[in-house]
């Protein structure tokens, strides 16, 4: 899987996941994500790429969103793209940039701010990695908001 295609797909999916997580994360979910970031810091300090912790953070965010279908789908995406993720994080500085983005995402989730969580994920995927998409311009696509009453069913 090409890294640009993977990031394009994640850009469609992860902002909504972050929005849901900011609305439904438990204190245990937040503590889990914070613990993953501490392990990521330790891995980076030891000179490792922290690929596992990166993936774990994104999956923990999805778990906090409370949607089991999204969690299985997101897990499959990372399973299929593991080689691309490892190559991507082999570039010096990317893991540190990812850690900073994860901190900002977690703060928005802790603050229960869905719009900021969405923005932080988009910034994390679009600007931190400086990987241009292979399109002349970004499409104006996005999911319609799902009514909360229907989502509960």
XYZ file of N, CA and C in Angstrom:
459
model
N 0.855 -1.175 0.000
C 0.000 0.000 0.000
C 0.896 1.231 0.000
N 0.615 2.139 -0.897
C 1.395 3.371 -0.997
C 1.029 4.300 0.164
N 2.033 4.917 0.762
C 1.832 5.744 1.954
C 0.885 6.910 1.686
N 0.925 7.496 0.498
C 0.035 8.615 0.194
C -1.411 8.143 0.165
N -1.655 6.969 -0.420
C -3.012 6.428 -0.440
C -3.502 6.134 0.977
N -2.606 5.606 1.794
C -2.970 5.303 3.173
C -3.324 6.591 3.923
N -2.508 7.627 3.767
C -2.785 8.889 4.454
C -4.069 9.537 3.938
N -4.331 9.412 2.643
C -5.561 9.960 2.083
C -6.783 9.266 2.699
N -6.718 7.946 2.817
C -7.818 7.203 3.416
C -7.964 7.573 4.889
N -6.850 7.679 5.601
C -6.906 8.030 7.020
C -7.482 9.427 7.214
N -7.203 10.332 6.277
C -7.741 11.683 6.380
C -9.271 11.674 6.306
N -9.815 10.731 5.585
C -11.270 10.612 5.500
C -11.875 10.023 6.771
N -11.141 9.148 7.434
C -11.662 8.370 8.549
C -11.342 8.965 9.927
N -10.100 9.313 10.156
C -9.652 9.627 11.514
C -10.201 10.914 12.111
N -10.482 11.961 11.341
C -11.095 13.131 11.994
C -12.442 12.795 12.645
N -13.234 11.958 11.994
C -14.518 11.568 12.580
C -14.304 10.699 13.812
N -13.290 9.831 13.758
C -12.966 9.014 14.932
C -12.594 9.916 16.105
N -11.768 10.925 15.852
C -11.362 11.848 16.918
C -12.561 12.608 17.468
N -13.473 12.999 16.594
C -14.687 13.693 17.020
C -15.490 12.812 17.968
N -15.688 11.558 17.591
C -16.429 10.625 18.445
C -15.698 10.376 19.757
N -14.376 10.244 19.687
C -13.588 9.993 20.899
C -13.693 11.171 21.870
N -13.685 12.389 21.351
C -13.800 13.564 22.219
C -15.152 13.599 22.928
N -16.142 12.981 22.344
C -17.478 12.961 22.933
C -17.690 11.790 23.888
N -16.963 10.678 23.662
C -17.310 9.476 24.420
C -16.159 8.812 25.170
N -14.961 9.358 25.107
C -13.821 8.731 25.799
C -14.053 8.710 27.305
N -13.735 7.587 27.902
C -13.794 7.473 29.360
C -12.453 7.920 29.941
N -12.412 8.091 31.251
C -11.140 8.418 31.900
C -10.129 7.297 31.664
N -10.603 6.064 31.616
C -9.723 4.927 31.343
C -9.155 5.005 29.921
N -9.985 5.402 28.949
C -9.509 5.572 27.569
C -8.412 6.638 27.512
N -8.657 7.740 28.183
C -7.696 8.853 28.186
C -6.390 8.427 28.852
N -6.500 7.711 29.973
C -5.300 7.223 30.659
C -4.536 6.239 29.779
N -5.242 5.412 29.041
C -4.598 4.462 28.134
C -3.810 5.196 27.047
N -4.438 6.213 26.433
C -3.745 6.984 25.392
C -2.538 7.714 25.969
N -2.670 8.266 27.165
C -1.550 8.958 27.811
C -0.412 7.977 28.093
N -0.747 6.779 28.537
C 0.274 5.755 28.785
C 1.004 5.359 27.517
N 0.275 5.266 26.423
C 0.899 4.938 25.136
C 1.885 6.032 24.752
N 1.516 7.294 24.981
C 2.427 8.398 24.649
C 3.679 8.365 25.513
N 3.556 7.977 26.769
C 4.747 7.840 27.634
C 5.657 6.732 27.096
N 5.068 5.619 26.676
C 5.872 4.538 26.090
C 6.504 4.976 24.778
N 5.783 5.794 24.007
C 6.334 6.309 22.750
C 7.552 7.182 23.038
N 7.449 8.047 24.060
C 8.585 8.887 24.460
C 9.783 8.031 24.843
N 9.542 6.967 25.608
C 10.635 6.075 26.025
C 11.267 5.375 24.840
N 10.444 4.924 23.913
C 10.972 4.261 22.714
C 11.840 5.217 21.906
N 11.368 6.440 21.740
C 12.142 7.427 20.981
C 13.448 7.768 21.693
N 13.407 7.876 23.021
C 14.617 8.167 23.795
C 15.632 7.038 23.660
N 15.135 5.820 23.418
C 16.017 4.663 23.237
C 16.474 4.516 21.786
N 16.095 5.469 20.936
C 16.534 5.431 19.545
C 15.676 4.561 18.636
N 14.513 4.164 19.118
C 13.609 3.341 18.315
C 12.653 4.234 17.536
N 11.954 3.641 16.547
C 11.027 4.426 15.724
C 9.650 4.587 16.339
N 9.299 3.782 17.324
C 8.009 3.854 18.027
C 6.820 3.600 17.106
N 7.016 2.764 16.088
C 5.925 2.434 15.168
C 4.774 1.770 15.912
N 5.094 0.822 16.786
C 4.040 0.113 17.513
C 3.212 1.073 18.357
N 3.871 1.972 19.057
C 3.162 2.915 19.906
C 2.312 3.868 19.064
N 2.819 4.247 17.898
C 2.050 5.098 16.993
C 0.742 4.413 16.607
N 0.844 3.176 16.181
C -0.349 2.424 15.793
C -1.271 2.234 16.999
N -0.693 1.890 18.136
C -1.493 1.693 19.350
C -2.277 2.953 19.714
N -1.644 4.120 19.572
C -2.333 5.361 19.908
C -3.563 5.544 19.030
N -3.400 5.360 17.731
C -4.528 5.550 16.814
C -5.641 4.540 17.087
N -5.270 3.321 17.408
C -6.287 2.314 17.725
C -6.955 2.597 19.072
N -6.204 3.128 20.036
C -6.794 3.501 21.329
C -7.790 4.644 21.141
N -7.464 5.579 20.257
C -8.392 6.663 19.956
C -9.672 6.088 19.341
N -9.506 5.119 18.463
C -10.670 4.490 17.836
C -11.483 3.722 18.871
N -10.811 3.034 19.772
C -11.503 2.327 20.855
C -12.318 3.325 21.688
N -11.736 4.484 21.959
C -12.414 5.514 22.747
C -13.631 6.081 22.019
N -13.649 5.978 20.697
C -14.795 6.458 19.926
C -16.033 5.596 20.165
N -15.815 4.370 20.637
C -16.933 3.514 21.008
C -17.649 2.844 19.855
N -16.978 2.695 18.727
C -17.602 2.054 17.563
C -16.764 0.843 17.183
N -17.295 -0.336 17.433
C -16.546 -1.575 17.210
C -16.271 -1.844 15.735
N -17.165 -1.428 14.864
C -16.941 -1.602 13.426
C -15.737 -0.757 12.991
N -15.691 0.491 13.443
C -14.546 1.349 13.124
C -13.246 0.762 13.672
N -13.308 0.200 14.869
C -12.101 -0.376 15.461
C -11.582 -1.543 14.623
N -12.460 -2.426 14.197
C -12.022 -3.551 13.361
C -11.497 -3.061 12.017
N -12.177 -2.103 11.436
C -11.747 -1.548 10.147
C -10.389 -0.865 10.282
N -10.228 -0.057 11.306
C -8.977 0.664 11.520
C -7.820 -0.309 11.801
N -8.102 -1.357 12.572
C -7.088 -2.386 12.836
C -6.638 -3.041 11.535
N -7.589 -3.351 10.676
C -7.268 -3.963 9.385
C -6.416 -3.028 8.532
N -6.741 -1.750 8.546
C -5.967 -0.768 7.776
C -4.509 -0.773 8.225
N -4.282 -0.748 9.526
C -2.908 -0.743 10.021
C -2.211 -2.074 9.748
N -2.952 -3.165 9.809
C -2.366 -4.468 9.498
C -1.906 -4.525 8.034
N -2.729 -4.015 7.141
C -2.396 -4.030 5.718
C -1.290 -3.047 5.356
N -1.154 -1.994 6.146
C -0.208 -0.936 5.789
C 1.024 -0.889 6.698
N 1.239 -1.897 7.499
C 2.346 -1.878 8.465
C 3.694 -1.587 7.790
N 3.971 -2.207 6.653
C 5.248 -1.969 5.970
C 5.401 -0.506 5.565
N 4.322 0.086 5.057
C 4.373 1.498 4.672
C 4.604 2.385 5.889
N 3.936 2.060 6.989
C 4.091 2.843 8.218
C 5.534 2.744 8.708
N 6.110 1.553 8.686
C 7.495 1.378 9.146
C 8.467 2.152 8.268
N 8.271 2.126 6.957
C 9.143 2.903 6.057
C 8.978 4.396 6.325
N 7.738 4.819 6.495
C 7.439 6.223 6.733
C 8.128 6.735 7.989
N 8.098 5.936 9.065
C 8.706 6.350 10.323
C 10.207 6.112 10.356
N 10.753 5.529 9.313
C 12.199 5.373 9.214
C 12.902 6.682 8.879
N 12.136 7.679 8.456
C 12.708 8.984 8.112
C 12.947 9.766 9.408
N 14.177 10.258 9.610
C 14.488 10.992 10.850
C 13.524 12.152 11.108
N 13.078 12.242 12.357
C 12.213 13.335 12.778
C 10.727 13.056 12.694
N 10.330 12.095 11.891
C 8.891 11.842 11.732
C 8.254 11.304 13.003
N 8.925 10.428 13.704
C 8.342 9.866 14.931
C 8.159 10.952 15.987
N 9.116 11.864 16.089
C 9.004 12.963 17.056
C 7.843 13.894 16.680
N 7.695 14.160 15.393
C 6.574 14.977 14.931
C 5.250 14.285 15.227
N 5.219 12.986 15.029
C 4.011 12.215 15.310
C 3.650 12.301 16.795
N 4.649 12.160 17.650
C 4.415 12.251 19.095
C 3.792 13.596 19.451
N 4.315 14.674 18.896
C 3.754 16.000 19.186
C 2.311 16.086 18.703
N 2.034 15.568 17.529
C 0.663 15.560 17.031
C -0.259 14.754 17.934
N 0.218 13.616 18.419
C -0.584 12.782 19.315
C -0.892 13.524 20.613
N 0.075 14.266 21.125
C -0.166 15.046 22.347
C -1.296 16.051 22.140
N -1.271 16.717 20.998
C -2.282 17.728 20.703
C -3.659 17.092 20.508
N -3.701 15.945 19.852
C -4.961 15.222 19.680
C -5.511 14.809 21.042
N -4.652 14.252 21.881
C -5.099 13.804 23.199
C -5.621 14.967 24.034
N -4.971 16.118 23.974
C -5.451 17.284 24.731
C -6.852 17.681 24.286
N -7.111 17.661 22.984
C -8.448 17.999 22.483
C -9.483 16.986 22.949
N -9.104 15.715 22.976
C -10.021 14.676 23.461
C -10.269 14.866 24.957
N -9.205 15.112 25.726
C -9.350 15.346 27.170
C -10.238 16.554 27.454
N -10.132 17.573 26.603
C -10.933 18.788 26.770
C -12.364 18.613 26.259
N -12.674 17.424 25.734
C -14.021 17.138 25.197
C -14.403 18.135 24.110
N -13.437 18.407 23.221
C -13.645 19.377 22.150
C -13.604 18.651 20.802
N -14.757 18.179 20.306
C -14.786 17.393 19.075
C -14.226 18.122 17.855
N -14.553 19.411 17.703
C -14.076 20.158 16.539
C -12.553 20.310 16.577
N -12.010 20.602 17.749
C -10.557 20.724 17.866
C -9.887 19.369 17.642
N -10.487 18.302 18.141
C -9.921 16.963 17.921
C -9.852 16.658 16.430
N -10.913 16.988 15.699
C -10.901 16.787 14.245
C -9.779 17.597 13.594
N -9.678 18.877 13.994
C -8.644 19.750 13.429
C -7.244 19.220 13.721
N -7.027 18.773 14.958
C -5.695 18.278 15.324
C -5.327 17.030 14.524
N -6.297 16.155 14.282
C -6.005 14.965 13.471
C -5.683 15.376 12.038
N -6.448 16.288 11.476
C -6.151 16.746 10.111
C -4.772 17.394 10.039
N -4.454 18.239 11.017
C -3.119 18.841 11.049
C -2.048 17.764 11.153
N -2.292 16.787 11.994
C -1.358 15.673 12.195
C -1.106 14.944 10.878
N -2.149 14.665 10.144
C -2.001 13.909 8.898
C -1.533 14.771 7.730
N -1.969 16.018 7.670
C -1.667 16.860 6.501
C -0.349 17.615 6.612
N -0.095 18.226 7.747
C 1.037 19.149 7.799
C 2.254 18.588 8.506
N 2.072 17.792 9.519
C 3.226 17.314 10.275
C 4.151 16.463 9.419
N 3.560 15.700 8.517
C 4.381 14.791 7.728
C 4.783 15.384 6.396
N 4.179 16.501 6.025
C 4.511 17.200 4.783
C 4.561 16.252 3.598
N 3.570 15.391 3.499
C 3.469 14.486 2.353
C 2.375 15.018 1.450
N 2.740 15.530 0.272
C 1.715 16.081 -0.611
C 0.854 14.970 -1.215
N -0.425 15.222 -1.275
C -1.310 14.281 -1.938
C -1.143 14.425 -3.439
N -1.393 13.361 -4.132
C -1.208 13.327 -5.577
C -2.462 13.819 -6.290
N -2.988 14.932 -5.868
C -4.164 15.538 -6.476
C -3.861 17.012 -6.693
N -4.481 17.594 -7.716
C -4.298 19.010 -7.948
C -4.923 19.837 -6.823
N -6.029 19.347 -6.276
C -6.648 20.015 -5.142
C -7.408 18.975 -4.333
N -7.564 19.253 -3.080
C -8.275 18.330 -2.200
C -9.766 18.387 -2.502
N -10.419 17.239 -2.549
C -11.862 17.241 -2.774
C -12.593 17.840 -1.574
N -13.745 18.403 -1.816
C -14.568 18.975 -0.756
C -15.542 17.912 -0.263
N -15.007 16.785 0.132
C -15.826 15.664 0.578
C -15.751 15.531 2.082
N -16.735 14.906 2.627
C -16.745 14.626 4.052
C -18.077 14.024 4.430
N -18.078 13.265 5.506
C -19.327 12.626 5.908
C -20.310 13.636 6.485
N -21.575 13.388 6.208
C -22.618 14.201 6.827
C -22.696 13.817 8.299
N -22.987 14.761 9.165
C -23.102 14.411 10.582
C -24.216 13.406 10.795
N -23.977 12.450 11.648
C -24.947 11.405 11.939
C -25.767 11.848 13.137
N -27.093 11.893 13.008
C -27.908 12.318 14.163
C -27.648 11.446 15.374
N -27.441 12.070 16.512
C -27.077 11.353 17.735
C -28.139 10.322 18.123
N -29.406 10.643 17.948
C -30.469 9.707 18.318
C -30.397 8.435 17.492
N -30.101 8.567 16.202
C -29.999 7.393 15.345
C -28.732 6.604 15.641
N -27.639 7.300 15.998
C -26.371 6.624 16.278
C -26.492 5.699 17.483
N -27.311 6.085 18.427
C -27.461 5.300 19.648
C -28.148 3.965 19.380
N -28.871 3.838 18.292
C -29.593 2.587 17.994
C -28.745 1.554 17.357
